[in-house]
Each structure stands twice: as structure tokens, then as C-alpha cells.
GROMACS .gro file of C-alpha atoms in nm:
model
  483
    1MET     CA    1  17.634  12.946   2.801
    2GLY     CA    2  17.218  13.070   2.914
    3LYS     CA    3  17.157  13.326   3.062
    4PRO     CA    4  17.280  13.474   3.437
    5GLN     CA    5  17.010  13.484   3.633
    6SER     CA    6  16.714  13.208   3.546
    7ASN     CA    7  16.868  12.956   3.758
    8SER     CA    8  16.884  13.089   4.068
    9ILE     CA    9  16.515  13.363   4.013
   10LEU     CA   10  16.365  13.020   3.892
   11SER     CA   11  16.415  12.806   4.204
   12LEU     CA   12  16.329  13.079   4.407
   13LEU     CA   13  16.035  13.166   4.248
   14LEU     CA   14  15.888  12.788   4.306
   15LEU     CA   15  15.998  12.828   4.683
   16VAL     CA   16  15.780  13.137   4.739
   17PHE     CA   17  15.472  12.950   4.463
   18PHE     CA   18  15.504  12.641   4.777
   19ALA     CA   19  15.373  12.756   5.034
   20GLY     CA   20  15.664  13.055   5.084
   21GLY     CA   21  15.931  12.811   5.117
   22GLY     CA   22  15.797  12.610   5.383
   23TRP     CA   23  15.776  12.193   5.329
   24LEU     CA   24  15.942  12.225   4.999
   25LEU     CA   25  16.243  12.424   5.144
   26ALA     CA   26  16.334  12.135   5.380
   27ALA     CA   27  16.281  11.853   5.099
   28TRP     CA   28  16.419  12.008   4.762
   29ILE     CA   29  16.733  12.193   4.947
   30LYS     CA   30  16.992  11.957   5.056
   31LYS     CA   31  17.151  12.125   5.299
   32PRO     CA   32  17.511  12.182   5.382
   33ARG     CA   33  17.630  11.910   5.538
   34GLN     CA   34  17.744  11.942   5.910
   35ALA     CA   35  17.760  11.830   6.272
   36THR     CA   36  17.420  11.975   6.374
   37ALA     CA   37  17.283  11.678   6.587
   38VAL     CA   38  17.517  11.836   6.850
   39ILE     CA   39  17.372  12.099   7.034
   40ALA     CA   40  17.396  12.371   6.743
   41SER     CA   41  17.484  12.792   6.749
   42THR     CA   42  17.155  12.988   6.814
   43ALA     CA   43  17.290  13.278   6.558
   44GLY     CA   44  17.118  13.362   6.352
   45THR     CA   45  16.794  13.206   6.352
   46GLN     CA   46  16.571  13.506   6.275
   47GLY     CA   47  16.437  13.363   5.928
   48ASN     CA   48  16.277  13.008   6.108
   49GLN     CA   49  16.043  13.256   6.225
   50PRO     CA   50  15.724  13.188   6.034
   51GLY     CA   51  15.674  13.393   5.709
   52VAL     CA   52  16.009  13.564   5.729
   53PHE     CA   53  16.186  13.352   5.440
   54ALA     CA   54  15.843  13.393   5.227
   55ALA     CA   55  15.879  13.805   5.291
   56ASP     CA   56  16.249  13.785   5.196
   57ALA     CA   57  16.204  13.588   4.885
   58HIS     CA   58  15.952  13.799   4.760
   59ALA     CA   59  16.198  14.074   4.823
   60VAL     CA   60  16.456  13.978   4.671
   61LEU     CA   61  16.280  13.908   4.333
   62SER     CA   62  16.092  14.274   4.347
   63LEU     CA   63  16.453  14.454   4.391
   64GLU     CA   64  16.576  14.622   4.124
   65THR     CA   65  16.901  14.732   4.255
   66VAL     CA   66  17.146  14.512   4.527
   67ASN     CA   67  17.455  14.611   4.702
   68GLY     CA   68  17.573  14.471   5.050
   69ARG     CA   69  17.395  14.580   5.224
   70GLU     CA   70  17.119  14.330   5.165
   71ILE     CA   71  17.348  14.078   5.226
   72ASP     CA   72  17.364  14.218   5.565
   73GLU     CA   73  16.980  14.187   5.682
   74LEU     CA   74  16.963  13.863   5.473
   75LEU     CA   75  17.305  13.719   5.743
   76ALA     CA   76  17.119  13.894   6.045
   77ARG     CA   77  16.817  13.637   6.057
   78TYR     CA   78  16.995  13.308   5.875
   79GLY     CA   79  17.313  13.342   5.958
   80SER     CA   80  17.655  13.243   5.738
   81GLY     CA   81  17.652  12.960   5.553
   82SER     CA   82  17.299  12.819   5.596
   83SER     CA   83  17.079  12.722   5.329
   84GLU     CA   84  16.861  13.013   5.323
   85LEU     CA   85  17.106  13.240   5.354
   86HIS     CA   86  17.248  13.055   5.038
   87LEU     CA   87  16.939  13.001   4.835
   88LEU     CA   88  16.866  13.407   4.934
   89ALA     CA   89  17.208  13.542   4.867
   90ALA     CA   90  17.188  13.367   4.499
   91PRO     CA   91  16.930  13.562   4.282
   92LEU     CA   92  17.113  13.894   4.515
   93PHE     CA   93  17.492  13.842   4.393
   94GLU     CA   94  17.340  13.815   4.009
   95LYS     CA   95  17.152  14.130   4.032
   96TRP     CA   96  17.426  14.318   4.204
   97ALA     CA   97  17.719  14.207   3.898
   98ALA     CA   98  17.447  14.270   3.621
   99VAL     CA   99  17.293  14.667   3.767
  100ASN     CA  100  17.663  14.702   3.931
  101PRO     CA  101  17.969  14.466   3.831
  102ALA     CA  102  18.228  14.671   3.943
  103ASP     CA  103  18.089  14.669   4.314
  104ALA     CA  104  18.002  14.363   4.303
  105ALA     CA  105  18.377  14.225   4.210
  106THR     CA  106  18.509  14.368   4.547
  107ALA     CA  107  18.215  14.399   4.823
  108GLY     CA  108  18.051  14.101   4.634
  109LEU     CA  109  18.272  13.904   4.599
  110ALA     CA  110  18.414  13.932   4.968
  111LEU     CA  111  18.120  13.837   5.093
  112CYS     CA  112  18.014  13.560   4.905
  113ARG     CA  113  18.408  13.424   4.940
  114THR     CA  114  18.278  13.460   5.333
  115HIS     CA  115  17.953  13.340   5.390
  116THR     CA  116  17.889  13.202   5.071
  117PRO     CA  117  18.145  12.996   4.906
  118ASP     CA  118  17.967  12.715   4.741
  119LEU     CA  119  17.822  13.013   4.504
  120LEU     CA  120  18.155  13.166   4.433
  121PRO     CA  121  18.133  12.894   4.060
  122GLN     CA  122  17.815  13.075   3.995
  123PHE     CA  123  17.862  13.414   4.106
  124LEU     CA  124  18.239  13.444   3.884
  125THR     CA  125  18.041  13.355   3.571
  126THR     CA  126  17.804  13.577   3.642
  127LEU     CA  127  18.090  13.855   3.640
  128GLY     CA  128  18.271  13.701   3.388
  129ALA     CA  129  18.047  13.789   3.149
  130GLN     CA  130  17.999  14.161   3.214
  131GLU     CA  131  18.243  14.405   2.976
  132LYS     CA  132  18.293  14.685   3.286
  133CYS     CA  133  18.441  14.366   3.484
  134ASP     CA  134  18.842  14.386   3.514
  135PRO     CA  135  18.924  14.011   3.408
  136VAL     CA  136  19.249  14.044   3.572
  137LYS     CA  137  19.189  14.180   3.897
  138LEU     CA  138  18.864  13.916   3.877
  139LEU     CA  139  19.169  13.633   3.853
  140THR     CA  140  19.372  13.822   4.148
  141ALA     CA  141  19.060  13.803   4.413
  142LEU     CA  142  19.059  13.405   4.382
  143PRO     CA  143  19.039  13.243   4.654
  144HIS     CA  144  19.291  12.950   4.806
  145GLY     CA  145  19.105  12.601   4.904
  146PRO     CA  146  18.840  12.373   4.788
  147GLN     CA  147  18.722  12.639   4.559
  148HIS     CA  148  18.978  12.778   4.385
  149GLU     CA  149  18.957  12.481   4.124
  150PRO     CA  150  18.597  12.545   4.021
  151ALA     CA  151  18.551  12.904   4.074
  152LEU     CA  152  18.885  12.934   3.854
  153ALA     CA  153  18.731  12.717   3.640
  154ALA     CA  154  18.373  12.890   3.629
  155LEU     CA  155  18.570  13.223   3.500
  156ALA     CA  156  18.793  13.095   3.287
  157ALA     CA  157  18.455  12.933   3.059
  158ALA     CA  158  18.231  13.239   3.117
  159LEU     CA  159  18.524  13.467   2.955
  160GLY     CA  160  18.631  13.256   2.679
  161ASN     CA  161  18.187  13.253   2.622
  162ARG     CA  162  18.234  13.608   2.567
  163GLY     CA  163  18.548  13.599   2.361
  164HIS     CA  164  18.758  13.799   2.585
  165ILE     CA  165  19.131  13.733   2.432
  166VAL     CA  166  19.347  13.940   2.588
  167ILE     CA  167  19.314  13.743   2.920
  168LEU     CA  168  19.545  13.471   2.760
  169GLN     CA  169  19.820  13.716   2.753
  170GLU     CA  170  19.808  13.766   3.122
  171ILE     CA  171  19.760  13.422   3.274
  172SER     CA  172  20.147  13.285   3.230
  173ALA     CA  173  20.213  13.384   3.641
  174LEU     CA  174  19.975  13.123   3.682
  175ALA     CA  175  20.113  12.763   3.848
  176ARG     CA  176  20.127  12.491   3.577
  177SER     CA  177  19.789  12.349   3.702
  178ASP     CA  178  19.632  12.682   3.730
  179ARG     CA  179  19.730  12.735   3.399
  180THR     CA  180  19.607  12.378   3.218
  181LEU     CA  181  19.271  12.420   3.392
  182PHE     CA  182  19.207  12.796   3.257
  183LEU     CA  183  19.306  12.745   2.924
  184ARG     CA  184  19.115  12.420   2.918
  185GLU     CA  185  18.837  12.543   3.040
  186TRP     CA  186  18.855  12.951   2.794
  187HIS     CA  187  18.863  12.738   2.526
  188HIS     CA  188  18.629  12.529   2.702
  189GLY     CA  189  18.409  12.826   2.654
  190ARG     CA  190  18.487  12.989   2.385
  191ALA     CA  191  18.398  12.660   2.177
  192GLN     CA  192  18.062  12.708   2.266
  193SER     CA  193  18.021  12.969   2.113
  194ASP     CA  194  18.237  12.984   1.854
  195ALA     CA  195  18.425  12.639   1.733
  196PRO     CA  196  18.608  12.764   1.459
  197ALA     CA  197  18.777  13.070   1.655
  198ALA     CA  198  18.902  12.811   1.960
  199GLY     CA  199  19.056  12.554   1.776
  200ALA     CA  200  19.239  12.855   1.602
  201SER     CA  201  19.337  12.937   1.907
  202ALA     CA  202  19.472  12.584   2.055
  203ALA     CA  203  19.612  12.560   1.737
  204ALA     CA  204  19.840  12.894   1.767
  205MET     CA  205  19.947  12.724   2.103
  206THR     CA  206  20.332  12.790   2.040
  207ASP     CA  207  20.341  12.586   2.408
  208ALA     CA  208  20.293  12.175   2.383
  209ASP     CA  209  20.145  12.173   2.738
  210ASP     CA  210  19.879  12.480   2.662
  211ARG     CA  211  19.842  12.339   2.304
  212GLU     CA  212  19.704  12.093   2.488
  213ALA     CA  213  19.525  12.221   2.804
  214ALA     CA  214  19.364  12.414   2.520
  215LEU     CA  215  19.253  12.093   2.280
  216ALA     CA  216  19.121  11.922   2.563
  217GLY     CA  217  18.877  12.284   2.598
  218CYS     CA  218  18.795  12.204   2.240
  219LEU     CA  219  18.686  11.816   2.279
  220LEU     CA  220  18.555  11.911   2.623
  221ALA     CA  221  18.274  12.166   2.346
  222LEU     CA  222  18.280  11.885   2.131
  223ALA     CA  223  18.131  11.610   2.377
  224ALA     CA  224  17.860  11.766   2.344
  225ALA     CA  225  17.724  11.837   2.049
  226ASP     CA  226  17.887  11.503   1.890
  227PRO     CA  227  17.952  11.230   2.171
  228GLU     CA  228  18.116  10.964   1.915
  229ALA     CA  229  18.339  11.202   1.753
  230ALA     CA  230  18.482  11.372   2.114
  231LEU     CA  231  18.529  11.057   2.178
  232ARG     CA  232  18.753  10.904   1.817
  233ASP     CA  233  18.935  11.278   1.802
  234ALA     CA  234  19.046  11.224   2.241
  235ALA     CA  235  19.122  10.810   2.205
  236MET     CA  236  19.482  10.894   2.269
  237ARG     CA  237  19.470  11.191   2.459
  238ALA     CA  238  19.598  11.086   2.848
  239ASP     CA  239  19.319  11.292   2.982
  240PHE     CA  240  19.082  11.043   2.741
  241PRO     CA  241  18.869  10.954   3.077
  242LEU     CA  242  18.798  11.362   3.087
  243ILE     CA  243  18.636  11.383   2.754
  244ALA     CA  244  18.469  11.047   2.761
  245ALA     CA  245  18.348  11.175   3.100
  246SER     CA  246  18.221  11.472   2.947
  247ALA     CA  247  18.079  11.254   2.638
  248PHE     CA  248  17.823  11.038   2.791
  249ARG     CA  249  17.659  11.334   3.026
  250SER     CA  250  17.544  11.454   2.677
  251TRP     CA  251  17.463  11.150   2.550
  252LEU     CA  252  17.269  10.948   2.751
  253PRO     CA  253  16.979  11.171   2.776
  254ARG     CA  254  16.870  11.197   2.465
  255ASP     CA  255  16.972  10.924   2.325
  256ALA     CA  256  17.015  10.647   2.575
  257ASN     CA  257  17.029  10.313   2.369
  258SER     CA  258  17.253  10.458   2.144
  259ALA     CA  259  17.559  10.513   2.418
  260TRP     CA  260  17.463  10.179   2.606
  261LYS     CA  261  17.505   9.970   2.284
  262TYR     CA  262  17.821  10.225   2.145
  263VAL     CA  263  18.018  10.022   2.462
  264THR     CA  264  17.876   9.736   2.434
  265SER     CA  265  18.000   9.717   2.114
  266ARG     CA  266  18.401   9.789   2.114
  267THR     CA  267  18.476   9.433   2.222
  268GLY     CA  268  18.876   9.483   2.287
  269ASP     CA  269  18.934   9.885   2.274
  270PRO     CA  270  19.191   9.978   2.489
  271ARG     CA  271  18.994  10.263   2.674
  272ILE     CA  272  18.691  10.026   2.746
  273ALA     CA  273  18.769  10.031   3.157
  274ASP     CA  274  18.697  10.387   3.077
  275LEU     CA  275  18.447  10.372   2.877
  276CYS     CA  276  18.249  10.207   3.097
  277LYS     CA  277  18.353  10.453   3.363
  278ALA     CA  278  18.238  10.768   3.177
  279LEU     CA  279  17.926  10.570   3.103
  280LEU     CA  280  17.815  10.468   3.458
  281GLN     CA  281  17.887  10.721   3.666
  282ALA     CA  282  17.721  10.948   3.396
  283GLU     CA  283  17.415  10.701   3.483
  284ILE     CA  284  17.395  10.724   3.842
  285PRO     CA  285  17.184  11.101   3.888
  286ARG     CA  286  17.009  10.947   3.612
  287ARG     CA  287  16.840  10.625   3.715
  288ARG     CA  288  16.798  10.415   4.017
  289PHE     CA  289  17.153  10.220   3.966
  290SER     CA  290  16.948   9.886   4.049
  291GLU     CA  291  16.730   9.942   3.747
  292THR     CA  292  17.054   9.897   3.506
  293LEU     CA  293  17.166   9.600   3.708
  294PRO     CA  294  17.125   9.354   3.441
  295GLU     CA  295  17.242   9.555   3.178
  296ILE     CA  296  17.539   9.615   3.403
  297GLN     CA  297  17.664   9.272   3.486
  298SER     CA  298  17.583   9.220   3.093
  299LEU     CA  299  17.861   9.481   3.025
  300LEU     CA  300  18.112   9.316   3.281
  301THR     CA  301  18.101   8.959   3.183
  302ARG     CA  302  18.114   9.065   2.735
  303HIS     CA  303  18.429   9.284   2.875
  304PHE     CA  304  18.582   9.142   3.222
  305PRO     CA  305  18.545   8.770   3.171
  306GLY     CA  306  18.838   8.751   3.438
  307GLY     CA  307  18.668   9.045   3.665
  308PRO     CA  308  18.612   9.418   3.594
  309PRO     CA  309  18.907   9.618   3.718
  310MET     CA  310  18.916   9.786   4.084
  311GLU     CA  311  18.824  10.116   3.935
  312LEU     CA  312  18.524  10.030   3.731
  313LEU     CA  313  18.428   9.847   4.088
  314ALA     CA  314  18.474  10.159   4.292
  315VAL     CA  315  18.216  10.257   4.029
  316ILE     CA  316  17.971  10.040   4.069
  317ILE     CA  317  17.933   9.963   4.457
  318THR     CA  318  17.946  10.339   4.537
  319GLY     CA  319  17.628  10.397   4.270
  320LEU     CA  320  17.504  10.109   4.424
  321THR     CA  321  17.459  10.146   4.789
  322GLY     CA  322  17.387  10.512   4.785
  323GLU     CA  323  17.048  10.368   4.641
  324SER     CA  324  17.081  10.080   4.872
  325THR     CA  325  17.280   9.923   5.177
  326LEU     CA  326  17.154   9.597   5.052
  327ILE     CA  327  17.193   9.581   4.737
  328GLY     CA  328  17.544   9.698   4.730
  329GLN     CA  329  17.596   9.425   4.935
  330LYS     CA  330  17.441   9.176   4.741
  331PHE     CA  331  17.644   9.275   4.464
  332VAL     CA  332  17.940   9.298   4.655
  333GLU     CA  333  17.822   8.916   4.735
  334SER     CA  334  17.767   8.783   4.376
  335LEU     CA  335  18.106   8.870   4.342
  336ALA     CA  336  18.408   8.561   4.266
  337GLY     CA  337  18.529   8.473   4.630
  338GLY     CA  338  18.351   8.779   4.761
  339ILE     CA  339  18.090   8.798   5.036
  340GLY     CA  340  17.862   8.564   5.202
  341PRO     CA  341  17.976   8.215   5.251
  342GLY     CA  342  18.330   8.282   5.223
  343SER     CA  343  18.616   8.557   5.366
  344LEU     CA  344  18.514   8.968   5.370
  345GLN     CA  345  18.879   9.003   5.352
  346THR     CA  346  18.792   9.077   4.933
  347PRO     CA  347  18.912   9.383   4.744
  348ALA     CA  348  18.534   9.425   4.646
  349THR     CA  349  18.468   9.440   5.046
  350VAL     CA  350  18.720   9.749   5.048
  351LEU     CA  351  18.494   9.981   4.862
  352LEU     CA  352  18.248   9.850   4.996
  353PHE     CA  353  18.296  10.028   5.369
  354ASP     CA  354  18.392  10.331   5.129
  355ALA     CA  355  18.119  10.352   5.023
  356LEU     CA  356  17.952  10.287   5.316
  357CYS     CA  357  18.146  10.544   5.490
  358LEU     CA  358  17.967  10.755   5.309
  359THR     CA  359  17.597  10.678   5.243
  360ASP     CA  360  17.566  10.432   5.529
  361PRO     CA  361  17.828  10.468   5.829
  362ALA     CA  362  17.640  10.271   6.046
  363ALA     CA  363  17.641  10.013   5.815
  364ALA     CA  364  18.004  10.053   5.797
  365TRP     CA  365  18.045   9.997   6.147
  366ARG     CA  366  17.871   9.687   6.146
  367LEU     CA  367  18.078   9.537   5.833
  368ALA     CA  368  18.418   9.637   6.008
  369GLY     CA  369  18.253   9.491   6.339
  370ALA     CA  370  18.210   9.113   6.153
  371ILE     CA  371  18.527   9.163   5.946
  372VAL     CA  372  18.766   9.191   6.252
  373GLN     CA  373  18.540   8.897   6.372
  374LYS     CA  374  18.575   8.618   6.121
  375GLU     CA  375  18.732   8.319   6.264
  376GLY     CA  376  19.108   8.422   6.247
  377ALA     CA  377  19.094   8.799   6.153
  378LYS     CA  378  19.297   9.041   6.361
  379ASP     CA  379  19.227   9.381   6.486
  380PHE     CA  380  19.384   9.640   6.352
  381ARG     CA  381  19.109   9.920   6.374
  382ASP     CA  382  19.278  10.094   6.692
  383LYS     CA  383  19.610  10.074   6.479
  384ASN     CA  384  19.788  10.282   6.230
  385THR     CA  385  19.917   9.996   5.995
  386TRP     CA  386  20.090  10.328   5.706
  387THR     CA  387  20.426  10.441   5.711
  388SER     CA  388  20.281  10.789   5.552
  389ALA     CA  389  19.961  10.955   5.479
  390LEU     CA  390  20.075  10.967   5.129
  391SER     CA  391  20.141  10.560   5.064
  392ARG     CA  392  19.824  10.502   5.266
  393ARG     CA  393  19.607  10.740   4.976
  394ASP     CA  394  19.758  10.583   4.688
  395ALA     CA  395  19.701  10.211   4.827
  396THR     CA  396  19.482   9.998   4.584
  397PRO     CA  397  19.229   9.764   4.795
  398ALA     CA  398  19.435   9.438   4.762
  399GLN     CA  399  19.746   9.673   4.984
  400ARG     CA  400  19.512   9.788   5.175
  401LEU     CA  401  19.397   9.467   5.307
  402ALA     CA  402  19.777   9.325   5.308
  403ALA     CA  403  19.895   9.608   5.559
  404GLY     CA  404  19.567   9.488   5.712
  405PHE     CA  405  19.177   9.631   5.691
  406PRO     CA  406  19.026   9.824   5.866
  407ASP     CA  407  19.271   9.961   6.048
  408PHE     CA  408  19.278  10.290   6.231
  409THR     CA  409  19.265  10.507   5.879
  410ASP     CA  410  18.931  10.379   5.801
  411MET     CA  411  18.825  10.453   6.116
  412THR     CA  412  18.889  10.802   6.087
  413ASN     CA  413  18.711  10.802   5.724
  414LEU     CA  414  18.427  10.633   5.847
  415ALA     CA  415  18.418  10.845   6.183
  416LEU     CA  416  18.461  11.198   5.920
  417HIS     CA  417  18.153  11.090   5.743
  418TRP     CA  418  17.952  11.020   6.021
  419LEU     CA  419  18.001  11.290   6.219
  420GLU     CA  420  17.872  11.503   5.978
  421SER     CA  421  17.601  11.273   5.912
  422ASP     CA  422  17.470  11.205   6.254
  423ALA     CA  423  17.726  11.324   6.507
  424ALA     CA  424  17.544  11.189   6.758
  425THR     CA  425  17.531  10.851   6.653
  426ALA     CA  426  17.814  10.863   6.552
  427ILE     CA  427  17.999  10.942   6.926
  428SER     CA  428  17.754  10.707   7.090
  429THR     CA  429  17.866  10.442   6.876
  430PHE     CA  430  18.188  10.524   6.902
  431THR     CA  431  18.191  10.558   7.257
  432ALA     CA  432  18.008  10.259   7.355
  433PRO     CA  433  18.164   9.992   7.620
  434GLY     CA  434  18.366   9.786   7.474
  435VAL     CA  435  18.504   9.959   7.208
  436GLN     CA  436  18.874  10.027   7.188
  437ALA     CA  437  19.002  10.352   7.374
  438PRO     CA  438  19.177  10.505   7.108
  439LEU     CA  439  18.883  10.508   6.929
  440GLN     CA  440  18.698  10.684   7.107
  441ARG     CA  441  18.903  10.901   7.189
  442LEU     CA  442  18.916  10.945   6.778
  443VAL     CA  443  18.580  11.030   6.738
  444VAL     CA  444  18.549  11.293   6.984
  445GLU     CA  445  18.903  11.453   6.891
  446THR     CA  446  18.700  11.459   6.550
  447ALA     CA  447  18.471  11.590   6.642
  448LEU     CA  448  18.623  11.900   6.798
  449SER     CA  449  18.930  11.968   6.509
  450PRO     CA  450  18.883  12.233   6.306
  451ASN     CA  451  18.942  11.950   6.009
  452GLY     CA  452  18.648  11.781   6.175
  453ALA     CA  453  18.344  11.787   6.264
  454ALA     CA  454  18.407  12.168   6.447
  455ILE     CA  455  18.146  12.070   6.682
  456PRO     CA  456  18.237  12.400   6.922
  457LEU     CA  457  18.377  12.274   7.305
  458PRO     CA  458  18.132  12.441   7.502
  459ASN     CA  459  17.866  12.276   7.288
  460LEU     CA  460  18.015  11.938   7.298
  461LEU     CA  461  18.042  11.978   7.669
  462GLN     CA  462  17.708  12.077   7.693
  463TRP     CA  463  17.555  11.757   7.524
  464ALA     CA  464  17.772  11.518   7.672
  465GLY     CA  465  17.575  11.600   7.972
  466LEU     CA  466  17.273  11.483   7.882
  467GLN     CA  467  17.453  11.104   7.755
  468PRO     CA  468  17.509  10.840   7.941
  469ALA     CA  469  17.822  10.818   8.175
  470HIS     CA  470  18.066  10.602   7.997
  471VAL     CA  471  17.969  10.879   7.659
  472ALA     CA  472  18.030  11.180   7.887
  473HIS     CA  473  18.310  11.055   8.056
  474THR     CA  474  18.495  10.995   7.739
  475ILE     CA  475  18.423  11.356   7.578
  476GLU     CA  476  18.512  11.554   7.948
  477ALA     CA  477  18.833  11.293   7.923
  478VAL     CA  478  18.972  11.444   7.581
  479ALA     CA  479  18.842  11.790   7.690
  480ALA     CA  480  18.993  11.771   8.017
  481ASP     CA  481  19.352  11.704   7.763
  482LYS     CA  482  19.298  11.966   7.548
  483LYS     CA  483  19.305  12.244   7.820
   0.00000   0.00000   0.00000
């Protein structure tokens, strides 16, 4: 699985080499998404002083032993969760695991969970590779919440890669979903280092669900080594989409022409939609999606003469809008019954709106306005048309249209994403004169909510005092209701 310390230390060396991490840090590191546009906290900003980051980076690279003191010092300078702390802490945690794995597995994990949770999978991969770490203790120390599954998968793969078989007898108490994930990733890691041993372990599983999970891990490893063989062997499995995604991520960098030819040749294949989706999702990070548009359109025409399925359209529209809002809009316009001279009320428009919420919230706002202004259209933006959150979550684009689109839940989704990327513009737009009162309250309440942007109320009120009267009035009214 590679040397555990190489990636983070190489990244740090690059930053030190280029101007001590100045302009390159801003260009190369994607900062955590947060509502920084609205009066950020001033805690932990000593690291912003000239030369401090470069000095810290040099110090981190020269350390031979590590304990919690170094992390505490970085916390004081950069603040919990900052991108600078994330970059500097990564090699520290890896060195800590290498020189003192027992201490790293306790004090180190606690610090990582609290201040750099995104590093947990990487840290657990390093810890899992250490013979002196107790895998059972690592398993019980896993976090809850969004980092739980990535952390569990990383630990399982590391233990599998080093052939730690005993742990398989210690996971009976795990929930079914966790047990499935652990067995899959353990066998994935094991198959990367010893495929015959992984296959024998999977075949020996007496529980049918356990055996299927273990076989999936073996197929994931095969997908990297022989993508076509993995696709063939997984054709009748329920987890075929997962195997296909892994296969094309490995296949495209090695031989993109063969990968495209394989999918193009599969006319009549019952898994063709899954194959196309996996191929295109793997292409998104590799090439400008607009460059592949002729190939995509040829693929769609060949395999879906009646029009592509929604799940495939969602991948294409998301990829295109991620590159350019205009390109994404033009693609939707090119679809039968799409935007343009026809109605805006089409399933493809729903997909376009969802994609724009992520990539260009201002364009999503304009699209929502254009939809409700069409002749004969009804405006549901300030109304919730769903009886339950579950029904809304599972609704197809066509069902969302039938229920009333865009509605209050759609605008909530827009507000959440816009606040993450540009809180000031989001609040100013939603609280503009003429916007329905429920939407004005929505953006402010979402800005303050711990499940939303989580902007501290004093910070938001301070910012409001510098804004036009109508913006300040809305924020102050919502704040008064919360007191």
C-alpha cells in the first residue's frame, strides 16, 4: 500500500521549496469550505505572519520524535481545522505513529479527531500498518459522524494489507453495515498484497453476507490489476457499480482508448447504464468534460436512442457545470424538451439546478427565478410541498417537478451551499427587497444553524451593521427571535 510517510512529507517539501508556502499555498491547497466571508474568528492567526509557516514547515520536516506538544504549538498559531494546520499536522501524525505508535494511537488519535478530522483515514492507515498498535483499541476509538466510514475503511485496508487475520474474529459486534465495510476493505487490502490469501479467506467465510463483502474486496483489488476481468466477474453482482467505478479509475489512466472502446462495444449489455456512469465519473477528474462531449453524445446516441437515464444525465450535467455553467446549460438545452424555446419544467432542469447549487449558486438562484416567471408557472419557493424528509430525499427529478419545483426544500439546499462558498453574497441575495419573507428568514437561520454555516451570532450581527438597512433588519429580526 505504499510508504506511509511519503505523500504528506512530499507535499510539505513542495510548499517549503516554493516561497515558503506563500502564493503556492493559496493556489494549491483547497481550504475547508466555511463561511469565511462573514467576519471570521481571529483565534489562531499568528501563523499568518510573514515567514511563520515556512519556519514551521522546516521544523516539522526536521523532527525525529513527535508527541502532542508539537500539535498544541501549531494549534496556537493556526487554529483548529485550518488548512495550514491540516498540512503541517499530516507528517507529524505519521512520524508520531512511526516512532511511538502506542502513544499516537491514544493521544494522537484524540487530537486528530478534534482538530484535523479529515486526516483520520490517513492517520489510521499509518497506525494500522504498525505491528505495535492494538487493532481492537483502534477499532473502538473510531469516530462517529461523517468520518466514521472513511476511517473504518482505512483501518480495515491497512490491517488487511499487513495480513492481520486475528482482527476478523473481533468484529462480530459491529453493526451489519460496518461489518460489511470492514470485511470488504480488509480483503481489498489483503488482495493487494496477497491475492490468493485474500481469495482463500473470502471463500472460507460461512456467513453469506460476510462472504459477499469479502469477495467484493477481492474484486476491487482485481479491478486495479485487470479492469476488464473484474467487470466480467462482477457482472451479476449487486455491487457492480462499485466495482465498475474502481475498474475505470484504474483503466483510464493506463489506456483510455481501450476503456472507451469497451463501453462503446457493450450494446445490449444489461449493465450499460452502470458502465457509462462509471466511465464518465472516472473521466471527470482527468479531463475537461467539454473535451469529451462529442464522445459522450456518441455514446448516448448509440446506447440510449430514447434518451439517457436520469442517473447518467446527473453525472454528465454535474461534470459539465463543474467546468462551466454555460456549457452545462447548453447541454441541457440540447436535450429533447430542454431549456431554450421549450419549457423550463423538465427533469434535466432539476438536475441542472442541483448541480448549480454546488458549482454556481448565483446561477441556480437565477434559474429558479426564471422557472417561476414562466407563463402559467406557480411559485413554490416559499412553500414545502413534501410530507416528509424521506419522500423528498428519495424523489426522482420527475416527482419533484410534479410536486412543485423549485420549492422551499430546493431553496434550502441552495442556501446551504451558497453560504458555504460565499456567505455574504448569499445573505445579501436572499434578503433583497422583493424576496419572500420565508426565504429571507431561511438564509439567516441557516447561516446561524450548527447544521448550516454555523456563523456565530455576534459575528453575523457585526457584519449586518455594515450592510444596507433591509439586510440588517432581517438579520436583527431573526436574532431577536432567538434571544
